[in-house]
Coordinates of C-alpha atoms in Angstrom, one line a residue:
Chain M
M1 CA 11.3 -166.3 -135.6
T2 CA 12.8 -165.8 -139.2
E3 CA 9.0 -163.7 -140.7
Q4 CA 8.2 -160.7 -139.6
V5 CA 5.0 -160.6 -136.8
F6 CA 2.0 -158.5 -138.0
P7 CA -0.6 -157.5 -134.8
P8 CA -2.5 -159.4 -133.0
E9 CA 0.6 -161.2 -132.3
S10 CA 0.3 -164.5 -130.2
L11 CA -0.2 -163.6 -126.5
T12 CA 0.2 -167.2 -124.7
N13 CA 3.2 -167.2 -122.7
E14 CA 5.0 -169.9 -124.8
A15 CA 5.3 -167.4 -127.6
I16 CA 6.1 -163.9 -125.8
A17 CA 8.7 -166.3 -124.5
E18 CA 9.9 -167.4 -127.7
R19 CA 10.0 -163.9 -129.0
L20 CA 12.0 -162.5 -126.3
S21 CA 14.4 -165.4 -126.4
T22 CA 14.8 -165.6 -130.5
T23 CA 15.2 -161.7 -130.5
V24 CA 18.5 -162.0 -127.7
R25 CA 19.5 -164.7 -130.3
R26 CA 19.5 -162.9 -133.2
S27 CA 20.9 -159.7 -131.4
V28 CA 23.8 -161.9 -129.8
N29 CA 24.4 -163.3 -133.4
K30 CA 24.8 -159.7 -135.3
G31 CA 27.2 -159.3 -132.1
L32 CA 24.6 -156.3 -131.7
I33 CA 24.7 -157.7 -127.6
Q34 CA 27.6 -158.6 -125.7
K35 CA 27.3 -161.8 -123.8
K36 CA 26.9 -161.4 -119.8
K37 CA 29.0 -162.7 -117.6
V38 CA 26.8 -164.0 -115.1
V39 CA 28.1 -165.5 -111.7
Y40 CA 25.5 -167.7 -109.8
L41 CA 26.4 -168.2 -106.4
E42 CA 24.3 -171.0 -104.1
L43 CA 24.2 -170.4 -100.6
N44 CA 22.2 -171.7 -97.6
G45 CA 19.3 -173.6 -99.1
C46 CA 18.5 -176.9 -101.4
S47 CA 19.6 -176.0 -104.6
G48 CA 16.2 -176.2 -105.6
N49 CA 16.2 -172.8 -107.8
I50 CA 18.9 -174.6 -110.0
I51 CA 17.1 -177.7 -110.3
S52 CA 14.1 -175.5 -111.7
L53 CA 16.2 -174.1 -113.7
L54 CA 17.2 -177.0 -115.7
N55 CA 13.6 -177.3 -116.8
G56 CA 13.7 -174.0 -118.3
Q57 CA 12.1 -174.0 -121.9
N58 CA 11.9 -170.4 -123.5
P59 CA 14.8 -169.7 -123.6
S60 CA 16.1 -173.5 -122.2
F61 CA 18.9 -173.5 -119.7
E62 CA 21.3 -175.2 -122.0
Y63 CA 20.8 -172.2 -124.5
T64 CA 21.1 -169.9 -121.8
L65 CA 24.3 -171.4 -121.0
T66 CA 25.7 -171.8 -124.3
S67 CA 24.5 -168.4 -126.3
M68 CA 23.1 -166.2 -123.7
V69 CA 25.3 -165.8 -121.2
D70 CA 28.9 -166.6 -120.0
L71 CA 28.2 -168.5 -116.5
R72 CA 31.4 -168.2 -115.0
Y73 CA 31.0 -169.8 -111.9
S74 CA 27.9 -172.3 -110.7
N75 CA 29.5 -174.7 -108.1
S76 CA 26.4 -177.0 -109.8
L77 CA 27.1 -176.6 -113.1
M78 CA 30.5 -176.0 -113.9
A79 CA 32.9 -178.8 -114.6
A80 CA 35.8 -177.2 -112.8
E81 CA 36.0 -178.1 -108.7
G82 CA 37.9 -177.0 -105.7
E83 CA 40.8 -174.4 -105.8
Q84 CA 40.5 -174.3 -109.9
A85 CA 36.5 -173.4 -109.0
M86 CA 37.9 -170.7 -106.7
E87 CA 40.4 -169.2 -109.1
Q88 CA 37.3 -168.6 -111.7
L89 CA 35.0 -167.2 -109.2
M90 CA 37.4 -164.9 -108.2
S91 CA 38.9 -164.0 -112.1
T92 CA 35.7 -162.5 -112.4
I93 CA 34.9 -159.7 -109.6
D94 CA 36.9 -157.1 -111.6
D95 CA 34.8 -157.7 -114.8
E96 CA 31.1 -156.9 -115.5
F97 CA 28.9 -159.5 -114.1
I98 CA 25.1 -160.0 -113.4
L99 CA 25.3 -161.6 -110.2
A100 CA 22.5 -164.3 -109.3
V101 CA 22.6 -165.8 -105.9
E102 CA 20.2 -168.6 -104.3
G103 CA 20.1 -169.7 -101.0
A104 CA 20.1 -167.3 -97.8
V105 CA 23.0 -165.7 -96.3
A106 CA 24.0 -167.5 -92.8
L107 CA 25.3 -165.1 -90.7
K108 CA 26.4 -167.4 -87.5
N109 CA 29.5 -167.3 -86.3
N110 CA 30.5 -164.7 -88.9
G111 CA 29.0 -166.8 -91.7
L112 CA 30.8 -170.0 -90.9
Y113 CA 27.7 -171.9 -91.1
N114 CA 27.7 -171.6 -94.8
V115 CA 31.4 -172.3 -96.8
I116 CA 30.5 -172.3 -100.2
G117 CA 35.1 -173.5 -101.0
R118 CA 38.2 -172.6 -100.0
Y119 CA 40.6 -169.4 -101.3
K120 CA 44.1 -169.3 -100.9
G121 CA 43.9 -172.0 -97.8
E122 CA 41.2 -170.1 -95.5
P123 CA 37.4 -171.0 -96.1
L124 CA 35.1 -168.4 -98.3
T125 CA 32.1 -168.0 -96.4
G126 CA 28.5 -167.4 -98.5
L127 CA 28.1 -164.1 -96.4
Q128 CA 31.9 -162.9 -97.8
A129 CA 31.2 -163.8 -100.9
V130 CA 27.9 -162.1 -101.4
K131 CA 29.6 -158.8 -99.8
W132 CA 32.5 -159.0 -102.4
F133 CA 30.7 -160.1 -105.4
G134 CA 27.0 -158.0 -104.3
E135 CA 29.6 -154.9 -104.1
K136 CA 30.5 -155.0 -107.9
A137 CA 27.9 -156.7 -109.8
S138 CA 25.9 -154.4 -112.5
H139 CA 22.6 -156.0 -111.4
I140 CA 21.7 -158.7 -108.3
L141 CA 18.9 -161.5 -109.0
A142 CA 18.1 -162.6 -105.5
V143 CA 16.7 -166.3 -106.6
G144 CA 14.1 -168.5 -104.7
A145 CA 12.6 -167.9 -101.3
C146 CA 15.9 -168.2 -99.3
A147 CA 17.6 -165.3 -101.0
T148 CA 14.4 -163.1 -101.2
H149 CA 13.8 -162.9 -97.8
G150 CA 15.6 -166.0 -95.6
G151 CA 12.6 -168.7 -96.9
V152 CA 12.6 -172.6 -95.6
S153 CA 16.7 -171.6 -94.5
A154 CA 15.7 -168.8 -92.2
A155 CA 12.7 -170.5 -91.0
K156 CA 12.0 -171.4 -87.0
P157 CA 14.0 -171.8 -85.1
N158 CA 16.4 -170.7 -87.7
P159 CA 20.2 -172.1 -86.1
S160 CA 22.2 -170.6 -88.6
E161 CA 20.9 -167.3 -88.5
S162 CA 19.9 -167.1 -92.2
V163 CA 19.0 -163.9 -93.5
G164 CA 17.6 -162.9 -97.7
L165 CA 20.2 -160.8 -99.4
K166 CA 18.6 -157.2 -98.9
E167 CA 19.6 -157.8 -95.1
V168 CA 23.5 -158.0 -96.1
L169 CA 23.4 -155.4 -98.9
P170 CA 21.0 -152.8 -98.1
D171 CA 22.2 -150.2 -100.0
K172 CA 21.9 -152.5 -103.5
D173 CA 18.9 -152.5 -105.9
I174 CA 18.2 -156.4 -105.9
I175 CA 15.8 -157.9 -108.2
M176 CA 13.4 -160.1 -106.0
L177 CA 12.5 -163.5 -107.7
P178 CA 10.6 -165.3 -104.9
G179 CA 9.3 -168.6 -105.3
C180 CA 10.2 -172.5 -103.9
P181 CA 11.6 -173.0 -106.1
V182 CA 11.8 -170.0 -108.5
H183 CA 10.1 -171.3 -111.9
P184 CA 12.6 -171.1 -114.8
D185 CA 11.1 -169.0 -117.2
W186 CA 11.0 -165.9 -114.0
F187 CA 14.5 -166.4 -113.7
L188 CA 15.1 -166.8 -117.1
G189 CA 12.9 -164.2 -118.5
T190 CA 13.9 -161.7 -116.1
L191 CA 17.7 -162.6 -117.1
A192 CA 16.5 -162.2 -121.1
H193 CA 14.7 -158.8 -120.0
L194 CA 18.0 -157.6 -118.5
I195 CA 20.1 -158.2 -121.3
L196 CA 17.7 -157.1 -124.1
Y197 CA 16.1 -154.1 -122.5
G198 CA 17.7 -153.2 -119.0
E199 CA 15.3 -153.9 -115.9
P200 CA 12.1 -154.9 -115.7
D201 CA 9.2 -152.9 -114.5
M202 CA 9.0 -154.3 -111.1
D203 CA 6.3 -153.4 -108.1
N204 CA 7.0 -152.4 -104.8
L205 CA 8.6 -155.4 -103.3
N206 CA 11.2 -155.5 -106.6
R207 CA 9.6 -158.4 -108.3
P208 CA 9.1 -158.0 -111.9
L209 CA 5.2 -157.4 -112.9
M210 CA 5.4 -159.5 -115.6
F211 CA 5.6 -162.7 -113.4
Y212 CA 4.4 -161.3 -110.0
S213 CA 1.5 -158.8 -111.1
T214 CA -1.6 -161.2 -110.2
L215 CA -2.9 -162.6 -107.6
I216 CA -3.4 -166.6 -108.0
H217 CA -7.0 -165.9 -106.4
D218 CA -7.2 -163.8 -109.5
R219 CA -7.0 -166.2 -112.3
C220 CA -7.7 -169.4 -110.5
P221 CA -10.1 -171.9 -112.5
R222 CA -11.8 -172.3 -109.8
R223 CA -12.4 -169.0 -108.5
P224 CA -16.1 -169.4 -109.3
F225 CA -16.5 -172.1 -106.3
F226 CA -15.0 -169.8 -103.9
D227 CA -17.8 -166.8 -105.3
R228 CA -20.3 -169.0 -104.6
G229 CA -19.5 -170.2 -101.4
I230 CA -18.4 -174.1 -102.4
F231 CA -15.6 -175.5 -100.9
A232 CA -13.6 -178.7 -100.6
E233 CA -13.4 -180.3 -97.5
K234 CA -10.5 -182.7 -98.5
L235 CA -7.8 -183.0 -101.3
S236 CA -9.0 -184.9 -104.0
D237 CA -11.9 -182.2 -104.3
K238 CA -12.3 -180.6 -107.4
T239 CA -14.0 -177.2 -105.9
C240 CA -12.1 -174.1 -104.0
L241 CA -9.5 -175.0 -101.6
F242 CA -9.9 -171.9 -99.6
K243 CA -11.4 -173.5 -96.4
L244 CA -8.3 -176.2 -96.5
G245 CA -5.8 -173.0 -96.4
C246 CA -4.8 -172.3 -99.8
R247 CA -3.0 -169.3 -100.1
G248 CA -4.2 -168.2 -103.5
P249 CA -5.4 -165.0 -102.3
V250 CA -2.4 -163.8 -101.1
T251 CA 0.2 -165.0 -103.8
R252 CA 1.1 -163.0 -106.3
T253 CA 2.4 -165.4 -109.2
D254 CA 1.6 -166.2 -112.8
C255 CA 0.9 -169.9 -111.8
P256 CA -2.7 -170.6 -112.9
T257 CA -1.8 -169.7 -116.0
R258 CA 2.2 -170.1 -116.7
Q259 CA 1.5 -173.6 -114.8
W260 CA 4.8 -175.6 -114.5
N261 CA 7.0 -178.7 -115.2
G262 CA 7.2 -177.5 -118.9
H263 CA 3.7 -176.1 -118.3
V264 CA 1.5 -178.9 -117.6
N265 CA 0.2 -178.8 -114.4
W266 CA 0.2 -176.8 -110.9
P267 CA -0.5 -177.3 -107.4
I268 CA -4.4 -176.0 -107.4
G269 CA -4.9 -178.3 -110.8
D270 CA -3.6 -181.0 -109.2
D271 CA -6.1 -180.7 -106.2
T272 CA -3.8 -179.9 -103.6
P273 CA -3.8 -175.7 -101.9
C274 CA -1.4 -173.2 -103.0
I275 CA 1.0 -172.9 -99.8
G276 CA 2.5 -169.4 -100.7
C277 CA 5.8 -170.6 -102.0
A278 CA 6.2 -167.1 -103.6
S279 CA 4.8 -165.0 -100.9
F280 CA 7.2 -162.9 -98.6
G281 CA 7.1 -164.8 -95.1
F282 CA 7.3 -168.1 -96.5
P283 CA 6.8 -171.1 -94.9
D284 CA 6.7 -169.7 -91.5
R285 CA 4.1 -166.9 -92.2
M286 CA 2.0 -169.2 -94.7
E287 CA 1.7 -172.4 -92.6
P288 CA -0.4 -174.0 -92.2
F289 CA -0.2 -175.6 -95.2
I290 CA -3.4 -177.4 -95.0
S291 CA -6.0 -177.7 -92.8
F292 CA -8.9 -180.0 -92.5
D293 CA -10.8 -178.5 -89.2
T294 CA -12.1 -175.6 -90.2
T295 CA -15.2 -177.6 -92.5
R296 CA -15.4 -180.4 -90.2
T297 CA -17.5 -180.6 -87.7
V298 CA -17.1 -183.0 -85.5
K299 CA -19.0 -183.7 -82.1
D300 CA -17.7 -183.7 -78.8
E301 CA -14.7 -182.2 -80.2
Chain I
M1 CA -39.5 -156.8 -84.2
I2 CA -36.9 -159.5 -84.9
N3 CA -38.2 -159.5 -88.7
T4 CA -36.9 -155.6 -88.8
E5 CA -33.6 -156.8 -87.5
M6 CA -33.3 -159.7 -90.3
I7 CA -34.2 -157.6 -92.9
R8 CA -31.9 -154.8 -91.5
Q9 CA -28.9 -157.4 -91.5
E10 CA -29.4 -158.8 -94.7
I11 CA -29.5 -154.9 -96.5
N12 CA -25.9 -154.8 -94.4
H13 CA -25.0 -158.0 -96.1
L14 CA -25.7 -157.2 -99.5
V15 CA -24.1 -154.0 -99.2
T16 CA -20.7 -155.4 -98.0
Q17 CA -21.2 -157.6 -100.7
T18 CA -21.5 -154.7 -103.3
R19 CA -18.6 -152.8 -101.9
Y20 CA -16.6 -155.4 -102.2
D21 CA -17.8 -156.2 -106.0
L22 CA -17.1 -152.9 -106.6
S23 CA -13.9 -152.9 -104.9
M24 CA -13.3 -155.6 -107.6
L25 CA -14.4 -154.2 -110.6
S26 CA -12.0 -151.4 -110.0
H27 CA -9.2 -153.7 -110.7
M28 CA -10.9 -156.1 -113.2
E29 CA -9.6 -156.0 -116.8
D30 CA -11.3 -159.7 -117.5
S31 CA -14.7 -159.1 -119.2
A32 CA -16.2 -162.1 -118.7
E33 CA -15.6 -161.7 -115.0
K34 CA -16.4 -158.2 -115.5
T35 CA -20.4 -159.4 -116.5
Q36 CA -20.6 -161.4 -114.1
T37 CA -20.1 -159.1 -111.2
F38 CA -22.1 -156.5 -112.9
Q39 CA -24.8 -159.0 -112.9
R40 CA -24.3 -159.9 -108.9
L41 CA -24.6 -156.5 -108.4
W42 CA -27.8 -155.9 -110.6
D43 CA -29.3 -158.2 -108.6
S44 CA -28.0 -157.2 -104.8
L45 CA -29.4 -153.9 -106.0
S46 CA -32.8 -155.4 -106.5
S47 CA -32.4 -157.4 -103.7
I48 CA -31.7 -154.1 -101.6
H49 CA -35.3 -151.8 -103.0
F50 CA -37.2 -155.4 -102.2
L51 CA -36.1 -155.3 -98.8
S52 CA -35.9 -151.5 -98.0
E53 CA -39.8 -151.6 -99.5
L54 CA -40.6 -154.3 -97.1
L55 CA -39.4 -152.4 -94.1
A56 CA -41.1 -149.5 -95.1
N57 CA -44.2 -151.4 -95.5
Q58 CA -43.8 -153.4 -92.0
I59 CA -43.1 -150.1 -90.3
H60 CA -46.8 -148.6 -91.4
S61 CA -49.0 -152.0 -91.4
Q62 CA -46.7 -153.6 -87.8
A63 CA -47.6 -156.8 -89.8
Y64 CA -46.2 -160.0 -89.1
L65 CA -44.1 -161.4 -91.9
G66 CA -43.2 -165.1 -92.1
N67 CA -39.1 -164.9 -92.2
E68 CA -38.8 -167.6 -94.9
T69 CA -40.4 -165.4 -97.8
L70 CA -38.7 -162.3 -96.7
I71 CA -35.2 -163.7 -96.8
P72 CA -33.9 -164.6 -100.2
S73 CA -31.5 -167.2 -100.4
N74 CA -27.9 -165.8 -101.2
S75 CA -24.8 -168.2 -100.8
Q76 CA -22.6 -165.6 -101.4
N77 CA -19.8 -165.2 -98.9
Q78 CA -22.7 -166.1 -96.8
T79 CA -22.1 -166.0 -92.8
T80 CA -23.8 -167.0 -89.8
P81 CA -26.4 -164.4 -89.3
T82 CA -25.2 -162.7 -85.8
N83 CA -26.2 -159.6 -84.2
N84 CA -23.7 -157.1 -84.8
Q85 CA -24.6 -155.2 -81.7
R86 CA -23.1 -157.9 -79.4
T87 CA -20.3 -157.3 -77.1
F88 CA -17.8 -159.5 -76.9
T89 CA -15.1 -160.6 -74.0
I90 CA -11.8 -161.3 -75.1
E91 CA -12.5 -165.4 -73.9
E92 CA -15.7 -165.3 -75.9
L93 CA -13.8 -164.0 -79.2
A94 CA -11.1 -167.1 -78.6
T95 CA -13.9 -169.4 -79.5
F96 CA -14.9 -168.0 -82.7
D97 CA -11.4 -170.0 -84.1
G98 CA -12.8 -170.6 -87.5
K99 CA -12.2 -174.3 -86.3
N100 CA -15.0 -177.3 -86.5
G101 CA -17.3 -175.1 -88.4
R102 CA -17.2 -172.5 -86.0
P103 CA -16.9 -168.8 -87.7
A104 CA -13.9 -167.0 -87.7
Y105 CA -13.6 -163.1 -86.0
V106 CA -11.0 -161.0 -85.2
A107 CA -10.9 -157.7 -83.5
V108 CA -9.3 -154.4 -84.5
N109 CA -9.6 -151.4 -82.5
G110 CA -12.2 -152.5 -80.7
I111 CA -14.5 -153.9 -83.7
V112 CA -15.2 -157.5 -84.2
Y113 CA -15.1 -158.6 -87.7
D114 CA -16.0 -161.6 -89.4
V115 CA -13.4 -163.2 -91.3
T116 CA -15.0 -166.5 -91.8
N117 CA -14.8 -166.2 -96.0
N118 CA -12.3 -163.3 -96.4
R119 CA -10.0 -164.0 -99.2
A120 CA -7.1 -163.3 -97.1
W121 CA -8.1 -165.6 -94.0
A122 CA -7.9 -169.1 -95.7
A123 CA -8.5 -171.6 -92.9
A124 CA -9.2 -168.7 -90.5
T125 CA -4.8 -167.7 -90.8
H126 CA -3.3 -165.2 -92.1
F127 CA 0.0 -164.6 -92.1
G128 CA 0.9 -166.9 -89.5
L129 CA -2.1 -165.2 -87.2
T130 CA -4.8 -167.7 -86.2
S131 CA -8.5 -166.3 -85.8
G132 CA -10.6 -165.4 -82.2
K133 CA -7.8 -162.3 -81.5
D134 CA -7.4 -158.6 -81.2
Y135 CA -4.9 -157.5 -83.7
T136 CA -5.3 -153.7 -83.1
N137 CA -1.6 -153.7 -83.5
E138 CA -0.5 -156.2 -85.9
F139 CA -3.2 -154.0 -88.4
A140 CA -1.6 -150.8 -87.3
S141 CA 1.7 -152.3 -88.4
C142 CA 1.2 -154.2 -91.7
H143 CA -1.8 -152.2 -93.4
A144 CA -1.1 -148.4 -91.8
G145 CA -3.4 -145.9 -94.1
Q146 CA -5.7 -149.1 -95.3
Q147 CA -8.8 -148.5 -93.4
S148 CA -10.5 -149.2 -96.6
I149 CA -9.7 -152.9 -95.7
L150 CA -12.0 -153.0 -92.4
A151 CA -14.6 -151.0 -94.4
T152 CA -15.3 -154.0 -96.6
M153 CA -15.8 -156.4 -93.9
P154 CA -18.8 -157.5 -92.2
I155 CA -18.9 -156.4 -88.6
V156 CA -20.4 -158.5 -86.4
G157 CA -20.1 -157.1 -82.4
R158 CA -17.8 -154.7 -80.3
L159 CA -14.8 -156.1 -77.8
V160 CA -15.2 -155.2 -74.4

């Protein structure tokens, strides 16, 4: 953005994200801000968050890596592998860096259920890595459901005894970005905010208010159907999905307005209920994801 | 006598709706939504006024009045009319599980509430809890100091 913006500024998500990212770009180019080092640890999870991040647009993931931050370590994205990758990880520990963690921390057998590499011939567990790097990081971002509260990795019966990041780093301030996966804007927007202005405003569960302040239910385009008691009975119905088990009324994200896959659609827009993936307690406490027996009246049950 | 009881229920229902709308208004910023809610408040108030006049009139004259003309249709979060003096055993409560078109009830501190159309109870489930049970302890551990939640919920009876 080269020309000056006069109020009223455009307040669409794209416009705000665009302004945020161009300001970062300008400040980096002028040398006003230094690129921060980022260590991205993938622990016990499915790598779903990093896949989601590749879909980032404002700023794009490529731009984030090349111009915004100095990504020191990410086992999915870096070229180095094996000992070389571990060396690169360990060489960052005494620098100033932001730690992003996706996946839960497996506690069973002293963390051996999740080994992220071998360092000096010994297996390096996710548990050990997160303790080392969590203590040294300037900021910690818990990315996705597993890192924020255990998520799918900690779902019953939880054979690996997985827990969220906070259990392992109880004294640290951790920015919580729940979601399964996290929306690329939620992570990249928070990262950009950290670099530009420091920590964003957060709620009592440490979620950035700019992304997690509104109940899905309160911005749902199908809200009028709820208010009038008109409920969907099957997935293709275009009315309120409440009776099928929609978790929009208990989930705080901006999905209805931001939307997914390049801001084109979202679950309710495609006639499927919200499963509350960004709620603490997902998935166990958000189940059942779908119920057909609430509205259907069957004689001789 | 049945008419008096039904009018009273309808008034209670409207009062619940009004409280809910008021709590919603206090959190609402969107002006279009606000207008809609104000309109509904206005409608509820008119209905309450009408019903209270009717009730007073009925006490004086003891005249019989047909139900269908008394109760204005109100589809807002409508629940099956039930006597809120009803008593439930824990076994009876268990049948109100929200399945197969049945209402969903839960008990807290001996009072049975209707959560059929409570927004936090989609598909009659709430953070892993299913309806038809006594959740006194769960409510105390998760919603300590949030008695306002209970105040806005329709009461259907008592747990014995």
